[in-house]
Tab-separated table of C-alpha atoms and ligand atoms in Angstrom:
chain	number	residue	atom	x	y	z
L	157	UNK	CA	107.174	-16.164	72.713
L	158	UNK	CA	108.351	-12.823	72.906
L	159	UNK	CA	112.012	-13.830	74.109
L	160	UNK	CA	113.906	-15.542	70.875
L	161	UNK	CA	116.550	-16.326	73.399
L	162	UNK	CA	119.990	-16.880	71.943
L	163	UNK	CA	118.837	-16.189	68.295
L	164	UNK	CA	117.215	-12.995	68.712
L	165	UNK	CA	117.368	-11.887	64.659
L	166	UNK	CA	116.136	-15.093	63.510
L	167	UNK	CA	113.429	-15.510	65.946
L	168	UNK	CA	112.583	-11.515	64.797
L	169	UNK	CA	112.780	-12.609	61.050
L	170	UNK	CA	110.728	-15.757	61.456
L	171	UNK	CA	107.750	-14.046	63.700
L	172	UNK	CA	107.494	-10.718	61.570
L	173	UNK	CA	106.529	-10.049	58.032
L	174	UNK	CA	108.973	-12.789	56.229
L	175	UNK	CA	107.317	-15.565	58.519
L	176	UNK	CA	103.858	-14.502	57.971
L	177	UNK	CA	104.531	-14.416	54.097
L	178	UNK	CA	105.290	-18.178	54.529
L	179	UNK	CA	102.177	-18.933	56.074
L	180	UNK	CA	100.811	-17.197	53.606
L	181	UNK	CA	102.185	-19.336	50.714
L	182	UNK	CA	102.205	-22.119	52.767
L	183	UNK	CA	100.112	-24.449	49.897
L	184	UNK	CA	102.359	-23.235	47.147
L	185	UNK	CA	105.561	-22.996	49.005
L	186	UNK	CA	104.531	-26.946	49.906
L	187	UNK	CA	103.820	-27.768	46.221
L	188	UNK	CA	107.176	-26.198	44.916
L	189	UNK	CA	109.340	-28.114	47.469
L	190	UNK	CA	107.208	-31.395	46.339
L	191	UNK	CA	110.235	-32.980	44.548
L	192	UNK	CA	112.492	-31.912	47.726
L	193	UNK	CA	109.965	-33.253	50.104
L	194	UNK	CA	110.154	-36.676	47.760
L	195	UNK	CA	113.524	-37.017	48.272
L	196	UNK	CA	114.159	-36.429	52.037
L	197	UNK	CA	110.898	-38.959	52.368
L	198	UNK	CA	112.351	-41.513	50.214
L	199	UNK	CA	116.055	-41.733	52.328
L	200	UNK	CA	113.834	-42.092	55.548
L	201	UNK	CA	112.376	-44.483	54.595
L	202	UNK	CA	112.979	-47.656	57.134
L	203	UNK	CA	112.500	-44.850	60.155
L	204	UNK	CA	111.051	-46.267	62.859
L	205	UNK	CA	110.975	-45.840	66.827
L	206	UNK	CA	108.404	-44.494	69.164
L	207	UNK	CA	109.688	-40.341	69.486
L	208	UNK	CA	110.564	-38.330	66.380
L	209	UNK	CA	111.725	-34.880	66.089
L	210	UNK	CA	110.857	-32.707	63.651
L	211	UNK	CA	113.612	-29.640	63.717
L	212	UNK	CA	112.241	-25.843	62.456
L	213	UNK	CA	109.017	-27.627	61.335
L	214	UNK	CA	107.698	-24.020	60.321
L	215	UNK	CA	104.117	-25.012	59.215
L	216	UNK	CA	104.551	-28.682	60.335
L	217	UNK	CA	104.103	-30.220	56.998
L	218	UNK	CA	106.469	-32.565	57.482
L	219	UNK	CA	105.772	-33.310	60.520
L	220	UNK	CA	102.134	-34.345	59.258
L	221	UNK	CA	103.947	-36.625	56.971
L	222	UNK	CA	105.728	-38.075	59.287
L	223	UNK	CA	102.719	-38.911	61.480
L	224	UNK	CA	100.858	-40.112	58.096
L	225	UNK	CA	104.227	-42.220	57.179
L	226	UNK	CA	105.314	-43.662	60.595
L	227	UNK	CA	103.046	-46.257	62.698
L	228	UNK	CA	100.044	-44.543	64.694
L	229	UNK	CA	101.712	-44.975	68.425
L	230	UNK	CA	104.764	-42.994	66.629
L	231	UNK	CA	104.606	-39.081	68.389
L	232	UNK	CA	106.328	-36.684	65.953
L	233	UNK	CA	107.398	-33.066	68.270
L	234	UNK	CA	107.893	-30.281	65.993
L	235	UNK	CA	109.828	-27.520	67.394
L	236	UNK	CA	109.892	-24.187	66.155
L	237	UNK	CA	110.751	-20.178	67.042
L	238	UNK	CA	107.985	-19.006	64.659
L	239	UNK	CA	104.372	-18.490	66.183
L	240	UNK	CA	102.644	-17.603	63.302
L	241	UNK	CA	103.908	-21.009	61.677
L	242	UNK	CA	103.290	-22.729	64.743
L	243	UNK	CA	99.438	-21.332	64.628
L	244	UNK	CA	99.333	-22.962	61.339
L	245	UNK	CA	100.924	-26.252	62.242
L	246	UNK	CA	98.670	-26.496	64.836
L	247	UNK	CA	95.706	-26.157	62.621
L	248	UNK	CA	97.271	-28.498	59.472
L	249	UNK	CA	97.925	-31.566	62.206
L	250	UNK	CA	93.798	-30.943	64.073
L	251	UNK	CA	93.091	-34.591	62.890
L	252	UNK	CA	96.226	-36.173	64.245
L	253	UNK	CA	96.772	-36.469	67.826
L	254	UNK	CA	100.129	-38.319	67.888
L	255	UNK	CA	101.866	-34.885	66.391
L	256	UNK	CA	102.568	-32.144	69.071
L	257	UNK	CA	103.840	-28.652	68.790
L	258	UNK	CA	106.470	-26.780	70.909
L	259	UNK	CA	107.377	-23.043	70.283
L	260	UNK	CA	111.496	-22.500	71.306
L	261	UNK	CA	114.614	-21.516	70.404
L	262	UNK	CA	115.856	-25.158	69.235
L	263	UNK	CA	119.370	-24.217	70.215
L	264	UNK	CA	118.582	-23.219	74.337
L	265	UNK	CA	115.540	-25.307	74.205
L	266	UNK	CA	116.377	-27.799	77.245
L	267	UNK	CA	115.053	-31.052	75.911
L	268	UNK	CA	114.588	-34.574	78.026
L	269	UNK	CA	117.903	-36.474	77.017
L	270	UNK	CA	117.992	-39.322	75.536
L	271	UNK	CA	114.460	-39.048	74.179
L	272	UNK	CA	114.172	-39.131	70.059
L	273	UNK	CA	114.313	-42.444	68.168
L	274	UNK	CA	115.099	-40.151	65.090
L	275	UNK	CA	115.042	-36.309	64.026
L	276	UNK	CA	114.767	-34.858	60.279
L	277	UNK	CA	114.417	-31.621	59.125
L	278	UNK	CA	113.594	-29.567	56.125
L	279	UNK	CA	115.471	-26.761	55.695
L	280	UNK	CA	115.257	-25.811	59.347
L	281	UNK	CA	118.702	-26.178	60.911
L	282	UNK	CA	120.360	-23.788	58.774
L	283	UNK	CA	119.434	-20.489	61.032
L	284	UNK	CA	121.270	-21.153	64.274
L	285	UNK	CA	124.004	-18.618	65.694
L	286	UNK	CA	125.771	-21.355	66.690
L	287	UNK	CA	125.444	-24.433	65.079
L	288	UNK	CA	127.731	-26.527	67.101
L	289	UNK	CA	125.709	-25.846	70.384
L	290	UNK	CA	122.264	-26.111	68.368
L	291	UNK	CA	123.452	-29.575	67.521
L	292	UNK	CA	124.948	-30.829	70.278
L	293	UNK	CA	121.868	-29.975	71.865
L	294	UNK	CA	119.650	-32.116	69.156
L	295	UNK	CA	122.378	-35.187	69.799
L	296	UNK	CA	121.510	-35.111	73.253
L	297	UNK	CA	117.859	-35.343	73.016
L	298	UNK	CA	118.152	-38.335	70.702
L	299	UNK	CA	119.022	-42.023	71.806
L	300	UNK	CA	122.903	-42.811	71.334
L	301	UNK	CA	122.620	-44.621	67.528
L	302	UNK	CA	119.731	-42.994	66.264
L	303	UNK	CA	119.903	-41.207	63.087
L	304	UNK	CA	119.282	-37.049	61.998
L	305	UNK	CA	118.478	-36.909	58.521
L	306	UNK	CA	117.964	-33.282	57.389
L	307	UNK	CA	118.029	-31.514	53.629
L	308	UNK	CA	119.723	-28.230	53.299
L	309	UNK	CA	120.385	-26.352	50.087
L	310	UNK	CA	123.687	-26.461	48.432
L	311	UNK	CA	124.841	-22.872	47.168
L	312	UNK	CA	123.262	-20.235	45.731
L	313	UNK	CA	124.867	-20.694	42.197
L	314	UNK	CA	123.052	-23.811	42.040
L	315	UNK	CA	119.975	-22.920	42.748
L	316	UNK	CA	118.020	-21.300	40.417
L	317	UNK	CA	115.086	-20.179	42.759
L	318	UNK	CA	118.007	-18.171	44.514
L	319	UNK	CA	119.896	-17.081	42.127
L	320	UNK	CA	117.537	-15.659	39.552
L	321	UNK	CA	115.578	-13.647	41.889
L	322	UNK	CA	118.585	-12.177	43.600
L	323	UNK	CA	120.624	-11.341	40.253
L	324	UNK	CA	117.498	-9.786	38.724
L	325	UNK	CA	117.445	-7.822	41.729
L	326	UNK	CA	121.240	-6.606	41.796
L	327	UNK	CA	121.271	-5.567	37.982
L	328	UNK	CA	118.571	-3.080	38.758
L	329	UNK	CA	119.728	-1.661	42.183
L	330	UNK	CA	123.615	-2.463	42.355
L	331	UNK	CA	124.832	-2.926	45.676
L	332	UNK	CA	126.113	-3.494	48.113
L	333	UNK	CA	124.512	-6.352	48.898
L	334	UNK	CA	126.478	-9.520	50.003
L	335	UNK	CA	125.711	-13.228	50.802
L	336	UNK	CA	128.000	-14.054	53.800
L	337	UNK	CA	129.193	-17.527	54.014
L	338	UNK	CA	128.170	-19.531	56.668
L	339	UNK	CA	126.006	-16.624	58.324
L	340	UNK	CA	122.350	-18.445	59.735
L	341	UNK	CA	120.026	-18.201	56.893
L	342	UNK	CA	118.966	-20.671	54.319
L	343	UNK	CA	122.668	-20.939	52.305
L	344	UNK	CA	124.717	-21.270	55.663
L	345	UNK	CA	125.255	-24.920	54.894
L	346	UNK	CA	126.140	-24.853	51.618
L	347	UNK	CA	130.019	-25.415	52.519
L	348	UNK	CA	130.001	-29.245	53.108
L	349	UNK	CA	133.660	-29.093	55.050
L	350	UNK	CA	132.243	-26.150	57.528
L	351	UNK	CA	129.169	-28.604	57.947
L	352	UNK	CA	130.815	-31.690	58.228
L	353	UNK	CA	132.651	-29.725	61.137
L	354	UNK	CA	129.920	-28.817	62.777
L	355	UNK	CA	128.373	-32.504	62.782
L	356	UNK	CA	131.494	-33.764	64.309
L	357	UNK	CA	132.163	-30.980	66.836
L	358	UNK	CA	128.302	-32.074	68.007
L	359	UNK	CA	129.700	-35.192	68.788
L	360	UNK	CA	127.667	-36.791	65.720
L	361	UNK	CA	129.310	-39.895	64.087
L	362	UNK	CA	128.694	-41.341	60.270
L	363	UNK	CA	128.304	-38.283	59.167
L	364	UNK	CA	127.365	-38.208	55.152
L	365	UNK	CA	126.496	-35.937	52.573
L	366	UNK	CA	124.488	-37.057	49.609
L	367	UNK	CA	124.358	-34.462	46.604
L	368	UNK	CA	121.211	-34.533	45.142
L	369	UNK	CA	120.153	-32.559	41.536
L	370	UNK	CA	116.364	-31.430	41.324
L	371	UNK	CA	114.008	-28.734	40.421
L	372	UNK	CA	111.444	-26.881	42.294
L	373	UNK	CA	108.451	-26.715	40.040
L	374	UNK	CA	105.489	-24.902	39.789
L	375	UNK	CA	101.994	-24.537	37.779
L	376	UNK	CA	101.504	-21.165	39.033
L	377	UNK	CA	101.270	-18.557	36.365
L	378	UNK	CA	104.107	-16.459	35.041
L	379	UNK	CA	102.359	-13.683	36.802
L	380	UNK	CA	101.913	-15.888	40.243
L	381	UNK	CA	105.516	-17.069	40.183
L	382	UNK	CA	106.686	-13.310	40.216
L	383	UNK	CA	104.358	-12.106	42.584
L	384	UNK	CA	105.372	-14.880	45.025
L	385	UNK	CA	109.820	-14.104	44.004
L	386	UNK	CA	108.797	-10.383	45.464
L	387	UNK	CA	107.436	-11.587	48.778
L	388	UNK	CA	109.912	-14.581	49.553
L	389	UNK	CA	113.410	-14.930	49.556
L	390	UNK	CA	116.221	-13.232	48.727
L	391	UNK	CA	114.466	-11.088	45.641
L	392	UNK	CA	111.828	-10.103	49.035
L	393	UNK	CA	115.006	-9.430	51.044
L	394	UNK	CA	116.783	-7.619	48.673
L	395	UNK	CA	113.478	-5.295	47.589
L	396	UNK	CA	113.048	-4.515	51.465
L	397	UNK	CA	116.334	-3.333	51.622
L	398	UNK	CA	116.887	-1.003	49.001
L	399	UNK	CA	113.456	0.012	50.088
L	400	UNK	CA	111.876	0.511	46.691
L	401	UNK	CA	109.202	3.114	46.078
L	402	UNK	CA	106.435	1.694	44.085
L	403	UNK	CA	107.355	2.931	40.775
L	404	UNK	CA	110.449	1.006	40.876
L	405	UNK	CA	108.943	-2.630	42.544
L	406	UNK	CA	106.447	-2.148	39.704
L	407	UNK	CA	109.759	-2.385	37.099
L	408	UNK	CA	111.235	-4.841	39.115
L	409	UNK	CA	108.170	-6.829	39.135
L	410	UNK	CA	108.002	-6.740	35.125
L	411	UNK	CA	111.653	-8.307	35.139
L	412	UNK	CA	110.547	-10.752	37.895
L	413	UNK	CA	107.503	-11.185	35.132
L	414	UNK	CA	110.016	-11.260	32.142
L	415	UNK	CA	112.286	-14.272	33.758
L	416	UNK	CA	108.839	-16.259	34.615
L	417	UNK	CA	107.449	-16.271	31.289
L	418	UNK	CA	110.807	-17.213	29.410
L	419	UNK	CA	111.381	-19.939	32.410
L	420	UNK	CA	107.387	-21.254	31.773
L	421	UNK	CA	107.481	-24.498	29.287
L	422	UNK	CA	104.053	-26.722	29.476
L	423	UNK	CA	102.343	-24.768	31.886
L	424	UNK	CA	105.252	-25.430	34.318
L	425	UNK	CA	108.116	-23.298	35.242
L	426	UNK	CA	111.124	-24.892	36.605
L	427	UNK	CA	114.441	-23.293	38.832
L	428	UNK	CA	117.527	-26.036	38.971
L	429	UNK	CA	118.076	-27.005	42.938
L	430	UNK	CA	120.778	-28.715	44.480
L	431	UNK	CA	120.670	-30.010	47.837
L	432	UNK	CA	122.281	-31.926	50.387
L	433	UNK	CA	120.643	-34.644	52.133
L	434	UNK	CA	122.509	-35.122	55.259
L	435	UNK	CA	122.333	-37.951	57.886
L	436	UNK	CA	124.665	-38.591	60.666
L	437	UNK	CA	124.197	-40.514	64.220
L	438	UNK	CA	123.766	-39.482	67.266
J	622	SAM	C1	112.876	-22.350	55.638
J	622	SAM	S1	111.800	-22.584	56.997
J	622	SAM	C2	111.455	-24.312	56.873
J	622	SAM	C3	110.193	-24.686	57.593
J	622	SAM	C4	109.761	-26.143	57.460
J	622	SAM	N1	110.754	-27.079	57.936
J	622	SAM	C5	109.394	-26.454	56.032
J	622	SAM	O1	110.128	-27.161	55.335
J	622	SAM	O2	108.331	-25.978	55.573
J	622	SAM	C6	112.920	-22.515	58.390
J	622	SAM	C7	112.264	-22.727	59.724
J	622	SAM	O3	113.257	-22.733	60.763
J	622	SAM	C8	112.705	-22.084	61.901
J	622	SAM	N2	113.772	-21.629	62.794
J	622	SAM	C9	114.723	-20.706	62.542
J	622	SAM	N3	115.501	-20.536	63.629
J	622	SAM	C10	115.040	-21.377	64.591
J	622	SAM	C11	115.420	-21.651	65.947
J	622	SAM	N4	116.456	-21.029	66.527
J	622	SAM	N5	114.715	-22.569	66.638
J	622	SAM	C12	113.657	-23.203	66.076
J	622	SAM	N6	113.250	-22.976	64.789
J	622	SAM	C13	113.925	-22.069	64.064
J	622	SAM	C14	111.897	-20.941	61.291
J	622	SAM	O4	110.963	-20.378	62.166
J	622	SAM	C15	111.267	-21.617	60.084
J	622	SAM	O5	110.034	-22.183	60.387
């Protein structure tokens, strides 16, 4: 899909290079959002119904887990503006038949109303240029009463796998980079007023906020860890932008290197995450 519709950047972002570097990771990504994935699993439990939605399913690994959760006549639809995630997806979910893949713009994308006996999401909401619309548009594919349940990150000062990267980053090219509140991207729901707003402008009832404390964890190498902080996330975003020569993301690498090995305590290194496991009804 060569048309990104109403969310042109995004759809840009999520099809070129930063896309394809999460397909690339996909495994470890998966691994270090393990405890995340945990938690959103363990407050759905009790889902049930016949049609799920699966909202920015990127690789559709939750999606899977849906379909490996939920009964087998339960059909999980994962929608997404990514391709090359979608190509992935695709592959993961070969074995199961009751998971289908559609490539839109989630905001625009004219579902059937009335349709979903649920939706969740995992960190996939956050990217719309306009949230209220995006949503509305989610409560009217679901059946009046049924429930979203989504998990989006809380801010960047609490979480580590943010913040560390990004701060490493500034102290050896100052400037002028800023974080924009509420802009799409993966912090823009880290206000819980301005989200709470959007919920009810959507026409969504109930709608609750549940702080939860974790980690993201990994048993990749010091060296693996700071390979992987130069190709995703704000470090990645912040290197492409001051377009580095290779020299300099060398250095930068060594302090990516630095903060890995002092973070690394039995094999594992750990970055404190907050997040906000949402639900509300439609
Ligand atoms: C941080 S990734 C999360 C992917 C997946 N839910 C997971 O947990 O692995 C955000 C996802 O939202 C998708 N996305 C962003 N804007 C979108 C839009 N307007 N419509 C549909 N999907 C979108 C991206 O393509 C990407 O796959």
């Amino acid at each position: 899909m060569a048309n990104y519709g109403e969310n042109e950047a995004q759809g840009k972002f999520w099809n070129d290079a930063p896309g394809q570097s999460w397909v690339k990771h996909d495994d470890v990504m998966n691994l270090r959002l393990g405890n995340i994935s945990d938690i959103l699993f363990d407050r759905l439990r009790g889902t049930s119904g016949y049609n799920v939605l699966d909202i920015g399913c990127g690789t559709g690994s939750t999606s899977i887990r849906l379909a490996e959760t939920l009964t087998q006549d339960t059909r999980i639809t994962g929608i997404d503006i990514s391709e090359p995630m979608l190509i992935k997806a695709r592959e993961k979910a070969i074995e199961h038949a009751n998971v289908a893949f559609v490539a839109a713009d989630a905001q625009a994308f004219h579902f059937e109303p009335d349709t979903f006996d649920a939706a969740i999401s995992r960190f996939g909401v956050m990217f719309f240029q306009d949230p209220p619309k995006a949503f509305t548009n989610f409560r009217l594919a679901m059946k009046t009463g049924s429930k979203l349940t989504f998990v989006c990150w809380a801010s960047y000062e609490e979480n580590e796998f943010f913040s560390v990267p990004l701060k490493t980053v500034l102290d050896f090219v100052p400037s002028e980079y800023e974080l924009h509140a509420n802009a799409p991207g993966p912090l823009a729901f880290s206000d819980k007023s301005y989200l709470l707003g959007i919920l009810q402008s959507s026409g969504f009832s109930n709608s609750h906020i549940e702080v939860v404390k974790t980690t993201v964890d990994t048993s990749d190498t010091p060296e693996e860890d700071a390979a992987l902080l130069m190709q995703i996330g704000f470090g990645a975003r912040a290197v492409r932008e001051a377009e580095l020569d290779q020299k300099r993301t060398d250095e930068l690498f060594e302090l990516f290197l630095a903060n890995s090995k002092e973070r690394q305590s039995d094999g594992i290194i750990k970055y404190a995450a907050t997040v906000y496991i949402v639900t509300a009804t439609a």
